[in-house]
Coordinates of C-alpha atoms in Angstrom, one line a residue:
X1 CA 0.0 0.0 0.0
X2 CA 1.1 3.6 -0.5
X3 CA 1.8 5.6 2.6
X4 CA -1.2 7.5 3.9
X5 CA -1.2 11.2 3.3
X6 CA 0.4 12.9 6.3
X7 CA -1.7 16.0 5.4
X8 CA -4.9 13.9 5.7
X9 CA -3.8 12.3 8.9
X10 CA -2.8 15.6 10.4
X11 CA -6.3 17.0 9.6
X12 CA -7.9 14.2 11.4
X13 CA -5.5 14.3 14.3
X14 CA -6.0 16.3 17.5
X15 CA -2.3 17.1 17.7
X16 CA 1.0 16.8 15.9
X17 CA 3.2 16.1 18.9
X18 CA 4.8 12.8 19.6
X19 CA 3.5 11.4 22.9
X20 CA 5.1 9.2 25.6
X21 CA 4.9 5.5 25.3
X22 CA 4.2 3.0 28.1
X23 CA 7.1 0.6 27.2
X24 CA 9.5 -0.7 29.9
X25 CA 7.9 1.3 32.8
X26 CA 8.5 -0.2 36.2
X27 CA 6.5 0.8 39.4
X28 CA 8.9 0.3 42.3
X29 CA 7.2 -0.2 45.6
X30 CA 9.3 1.8 48.0
X31 CA 11.7 0.1 50.4
X32 CA 11.1 2.9 52.9
X33 CA 14.6 4.3 52.3
X34 CA 15.0 7.1 49.8
X35 CA 18.7 6.3 49.1
X36 CA 18.0 2.6 48.3
X37 CA 15.0 3.5 46.1
X38 CA 17.2 6.0 44.2
X39 CA 19.8 3.2 43.8
X40 CA 17.1 1.0 42.3
X41 CA 16.0 3.7 39.8
X42 CA 19.6 4.2 38.7
X43 CA 20.1 0.5 38.1
X44 CA 16.9 0.3 36.0
X45 CA 18.0 3.4 34.0
X46 CA 21.4 1.9 33.4
X47 CA 19.7 -1.1 31.8
X48 CA 17.2 0.8 29.7
X49 CA 14.2 0.7 32.0
X50 CA 12.3 3.6 33.5
X51 CA 11.4 3.3 37.1
X52 CA 8.9 5.3 39.2
X53 CA 8.9 5.0 43.0
X54 CA 5.5 4.3 44.5
X55 CA 4.2 3.8 48.0
X56 CA 5.7 1.2 50.4
X57 CA 4.1 -2.2 49.9
X58 CA 2.2 -1.9 53.2
X59 CA 0.7 1.5 52.1
X60 CA -0.1 0.4 48.5
X61 CA -3.9 0.5 48.1
X62 CA -3.9 0.1 44.3
X63 CA -5.6 3.4 43.8
X64 CA -4.7 5.4 40.7
X65 CA -4.0 4.4 37.1
X66 CA -1.5 1.5 36.8
X67 CA -2.1 1.0 33.1
X68 CA 1.1 2.8 32.2
X69 CA 3.2 0.4 34.1
X70 CA 4.5 -2.8 32.5
X71 CA 6.0 -4.2 35.7
X72 CA 5.5 -3.9 39.5
X73 CA 8.6 -4.5 41.6
X74 CA 8.1 -5.4 45.2
X75 CA 11.2 -5.1 47.5
X76 CA 9.9 -5.6 51.1
X77 CA 13.4 -5.4 52.4
X78 CA 14.2 -2.6 54.9
X79 CA 10.5 -2.3 55.7
X80 CA 9.8 -6.1 55.8
X81 CA 8.2 -5.9 59.3
X82 CA 5.8 -3.1 58.5
X83 CA 2.7 -5.4 58.0
X84 CA 0.5 -6.7 55.2
X85 CA -0.4 -5.1 51.9
X86 CA -3.9 -3.8 51.7
X87 CA -6.3 -6.1 49.8
X88 CA -6.9 -3.4 47.2
X89 CA -3.2 -3.2 46.4
X90 CA -2.8 -6.9 46.1
X91 CA -5.7 -7.2 43.7
X92 CA -4.4 -4.2 41.7
X93 CA -1.1 -6.0 41.1
X94 CA -2.9 -9.2 40.1
X95 CA -4.9 -7.1 37.7
X96 CA -1.7 -5.7 36.2
X97 CA -0.4 -9.2 35.6
X98 CA -3.7 -10.5 34.2
X99 CA -3.7 -7.7 31.6
X100 CA -0.3 -8.7 30.4
X101 CA 2.1 -6.9 32.8
X102 CA 4.9 -8.2 34.9
X103 CA 5.5 -8.7 38.7
X104 CA 8.9 -9.2 40.2
X105 CA 9.8 -9.8 43.8
X106 CA 12.9 -9.9 46.0
X107 CA 12.9 -10.7 49.6
X108 CA 11.2 -10.6 52.0
X109 CA 8.1 -10.8 49.7
X110 CA 7.8 -14.6 49.5
X111 CA 8.8 -14.9 53.2
X112 CA 5.8 -12.7 54.0
X113 CA 3.5 -15.0 52.1
X114 CA 4.9 -17.9 54.1
X115 CA 4.2 -16.0 57.3
X116 CA 0.6 -15.6 56.4
X117 CA 0.5 -12.3 54.6
X118 CA -0.2 -11.4 50.9
X119 CA -2.9 -14.1 50.6
X120 CA -4.4 -12.7 47.4
X121 CA -1.1 -11.7 45.8
X122 CA 0.5 -15.1 46.6
X123 CA -1.8 -16.7 44.0
X124 CA 0.3 -14.9 41.4
X125 CA 3.6 -16.0 42.8
X126 CA 5.5 -18.6 40.8
X127 CA 6.5 -20.2 44.1
X128 CA 4.6 -21.6 47.1
X129 CA 4.5 -19.6 50.4
X130 CA 7.7 -20.3 52.4
X131 CA 9.3 -18.8 55.5
X132 CA 12.5 -20.8 55.3
X133 CA 15.4 -18.4 55.3
X134 CA 19.0 -17.9 56.4
X135 CA 21.7 -15.3 56.6
X136 CA 24.3 -16.7 54.3
X137 CA 26.5 -14.7 52.0
X138 CA 27.8 -14.7 49.3
X139 CA 25.5 -16.7 46.9
X140 CA 26.3 -18.3 43.7
X141 CA 23.5 -18.4 41.1
X142 CA 23.8 -21.1 38.4
X143 CA 21.8 -21.2 35.2
X144 CA 19.2 -24.0 35.2
X145 CA 17.0 -23.0 32.3
X146 CA 18.3 -21.2 29.2
X147 CA 16.0 -18.2 28.3
X148 CA 17.4 -15.5 26.0
X149 CA 16.0 -12.5 27.9
X150 CA 16.7 -13.7 31.4
X151 CA 20.2 -14.9 30.5
X152 CA 21.2 -12.0 28.3
X153 CA 24.7 -10.8 29.1
X154 CA 25.3 -13.1 32.0
X155 CA 27.7 -16.0 32.6
X156 CA 26.3 -19.4 33.3
X157 CA 27.1 -18.9 37.0
X158 CA 28.2 -15.9 39.1
X159 CA 28.8 -15.2 42.8
X160 CA 27.7 -12.0 44.5
X161 CA 27.5 -10.6 48.1
X162 CA 24.1 -10.3 49.8
X163 CA 22.5 -7.6 51.8
X164 CA 21.1 -8.6 55.2
X165 CA 17.8 -7.3 56.6
X166 CA 17.4 -9.7 59.5
X167 CA 18.6 -12.4 57.0
X168 CA 19.8 -12.5 53.4
X169 CA 17.7 -14.9 51.4
X170 CA 14.6 -17.1 51.3
X171 CA 13.7 -20.5 49.9
X172 CA 11.8 -20.6 46.6
X173 CA 9.7 -23.7 46.0
X174 CA 8.4 -23.7 42.5
X175 CA 4.7 -24.2 41.8
X176 CA 3.6 -26.7 39.2
X177 CA 4.2 -25.2 35.8
X178 CA 6.8 -22.7 37.0
X179 CA 10.3 -22.5 35.6
X180 CA 13.5 -22.4 37.6
X181 CA 15.9 -20.1 35.8
X182 CA 18.7 -20.1 38.3
X183 CA 19.6 -22.2 41.3
X184 CA 21.2 -20.7 44.5
X185 CA 24.1 -22.1 46.5
X186 CA 22.8 -20.8 49.8
X187 CA 19.4 -22.4 49.8
X188 CA 17.7 -24.0 46.8
X189 CA 16.5 -21.8 43.9
X190 CA 17.6 -18.3 42.9
X191 CA 15.1 -17.2 40.2
X192 CA 11.7 -18.8 39.5
X193 CA 9.0 -17.5 37.1
X194 CA 5.9 -18.4 35.3
X195 CA 3.1 -17.2 33.1
X196 CA 0.1 -15.9 35.0
X197 CA -3.1 -14.7 33.3
X198 CA -1.9 -12.8 30.3
X199 CA 1.4 -11.7 32.0
X200 CA 4.2 -13.1 34.1
X201 CA 5.6 -13.1 37.6
X202 CA 9.0 -14.0 39.0
X203 CA 10.6 -14.2 42.3
X204 CA 14.3 -13.7 43.2
X205 CA 15.5 -15.4 46.4
X206 CA 17.7 -12.6 47.9
X207 CA 17.2 -9.3 49.6
X208 CA 18.1 -6.7 47.0
X209 CA 20.0 -3.8 48.6
X210 CA 23.0 -1.6 47.8
X211 CA 25.5 -4.5 48.1
X212 CA 23.8 -6.8 45.7
X213 CA 22.8 -4.1 43.3
X214 CA 26.4 -3.0 43.1
X215 CA 27.3 -6.3 41.5
X216 CA 27.1 -6.0 37.7
X217 CA 25.8 -9.5 37.2
X218 CA 23.1 -9.2 39.8
X219 CA 22.0 -5.8 38.5
X220 CA 21.7 -7.2 35.0
X221 CA 19.9 -10.3 36.2
X222 CA 17.2 -8.4 38.1
X223 CA 16.6 -6.0 35.1
X224 CA 16.6 -9.0 32.7
X225 CA 13.9 -10.7 34.8
X226 CA 11.8 -7.5 34.8
X227 CA 12.1 -7.3 31.0
X228 CA 11.1 -11.0 30.7
X229 CA 8.1 -10.4 33.0
X230 CA 6.5 -7.9 30.6
X231 CA 7.5 -9.8 27.5
X232 CA 4.0 -11.0 26.6
X233 CA 1.7 -8.9 24.5
X234 CA -0.7 -6.7 26.5
X235 CA -4.4 -7.7 26.5
X236 CA -5.6 -4.4 25.2
X237 CA -3.1 -3.2 22.7
X238 CA -5.2 -0.3 21.2
X239 CA -5.5 1.3 24.7
X240 CA -2.9 4.0 24.3
X241 CA -3.9 7.1 26.3
X242 CA -6.1 8.6 29.0
X243 CA -6.8 11.7 27.0
X244 CA -6.4 13.1 23.5
X245 CA -5.2 16.6 24.5
X246 CA -1.4 17.0 24.3
X247 CA 0.1 18.0 27.7
X248 CA -3.0 17.0 29.7
X249 CA -2.6 14.5 32.6
X250 CA -2.5 10.9 31.3
X251 CA -1.7 11.9 27.7
X252 CA 0.1 8.9 26.2
X253 CA -0.6 6.7 29.3
X254 CA -3.1 3.8 28.9
X255 CA -6.0 3.8 31.3
X256 CA -7.5 0.3 30.7
X257 CA -10.4 1.9 28.8
X258 CA -10.8 2.1 25.0
X259 CA -12.6 5.1 23.5
X260 CA -12.2 7.8 20.9
X261 CA -9.3 9.4 22.8
X262 CA -7.2 6.4 21.9
X263 CA -8.2 6.5 18.3
X264 CA -7.4 10.2 17.9
X265 CA -4.2 9.8 19.9
X266 CA -3.1 7.1 17.5
X267 CA -3.9 9.4 14.5
X268 CA -1.7 12.1 16.0
X269 CA 1.2 9.8 16.5
X270 CA 0.8 8.4 13.0
X271 CA 0.8 11.9 11.5
X272 CA 3.9 12.8 13.6
X273 CA 5.8 9.7 12.5
X274 CA 6.2 8.4 16.0
X275 CA 7.3 4.8 15.3
X276 CA 7.3 3.9 18.9
X277 CA 3.5 4.2 18.9
X278 CA 2.4 4.1 15.2
X279 CA 4.5 1.2 13.9
X280 CA 2.3 -1.8 14.7
X281 CA 2.5 -4.3 11.9
X282 CA 4.3 -5.3 8.7
X283 CA 1.0 -6.2 7.0
X284 CA -2.7 -5.4 7.4
X285 CA -3.8 -8.9 6.2
X286 CA -4.6 -11.3 9.0
X287 CA -2.6 -14.4 8.9
X288 CA 0.1 -13.0 6.6
X289 CA 3.8 -12.9 7.5
X290 CA 4.5 -10.0 9.8
X291 CA 0.9 -9.4 10.8
X292 CA 0.9 -7.6 14.2
X293 CA 4.7 -7.3 14.2
X294 CA 6.3 -3.8 13.9
X295 CA 8.7 -3.5 11.0
X296 CA 10.2 0.0 11.4
X297 CA 8.0 1.4 8.7
X298 CA 4.9 3.6 9.2
X299 CA 2.3 3.3 6.4
X300 CA -1.3 2.5 5.7
X301 CA -0.9 -1.1 6.9
X302 CA -0.3 0.3 10.4
X303 CA -3.3 2.6 10.3
X304 CA -5.7 -0.1 9.1
X305 CA -4.2 -2.6 11.6
X306 CA -4.9 -0.2 14.4
X307 CA -8.4 0.5 13.1
X308 CA -9.0 -3.3 13.2
X309 CA -7.7 -3.5 16.8
X310 CA -9.8 -0.5 17.8
X311 CA -13.0 -1.8 16.3
X312 CA -12.5 -5.2 17.9
X313 CA -12.3 -3.7 21.3
X314 CA -10.7 -5.1 24.5

């Protein structure tokens, strides 16, 4: 097909400015320590991820729009003894995973489930509740299952020092259907993940603090696992924005609702040549090679593909 007239698209669009995308956005549930949270954000940025610090897990109610986040990261380390997560917050994370997002935990998240907390959220864990822990350090992680995203840039085994917050690591007991990516020398398994709903969740066995995050291999591993966790297609791909007015709150941020704002937002990005949003497919013919796969080119195929997604709904 010939490229759609930019002039026509511009006339139909509500704006000509490129908007923000929702790719690789991580909601970091705060550790309760600003310095550690800032360290986490720096590690994410160094590996191409964008992090936003949210409430501490025990204060997380799930209120607000989480549709712009691809992954939720739960630390529960310095603040491990603060209490349970409100039911609304637990269900909100489950909803993020169910719609195609990711969820990654470090300790003491699984430990808290083993101690009777996080009952709703524990359903999404790739591991069974367990409160078996110790204070050993260092740990050696050894690859068990080859997975390109999880293993990217890592040796088959590596040793790193652990942070202690009343202990250093917890046992990970895989649920049926879960995958053990790395074993751990200090207990049993180091990284376990699985598909849940339309998304994925994964647990890492250690407390992630400044010591472990300073290790290049561990920092790469934790960000690899996050990237793997949101590696499945979202359940509502045409949901692109909360509003169609450039500069308004929620512009370019999905809101789990599909309406005309999303359509006109797509038109504006198409007209502006914003490939991060507008490049959606290599072909507009269902079943053909490249259908639904971006190819670096913006043309009529992308527009009609989006129109099909939009008309189908979520």
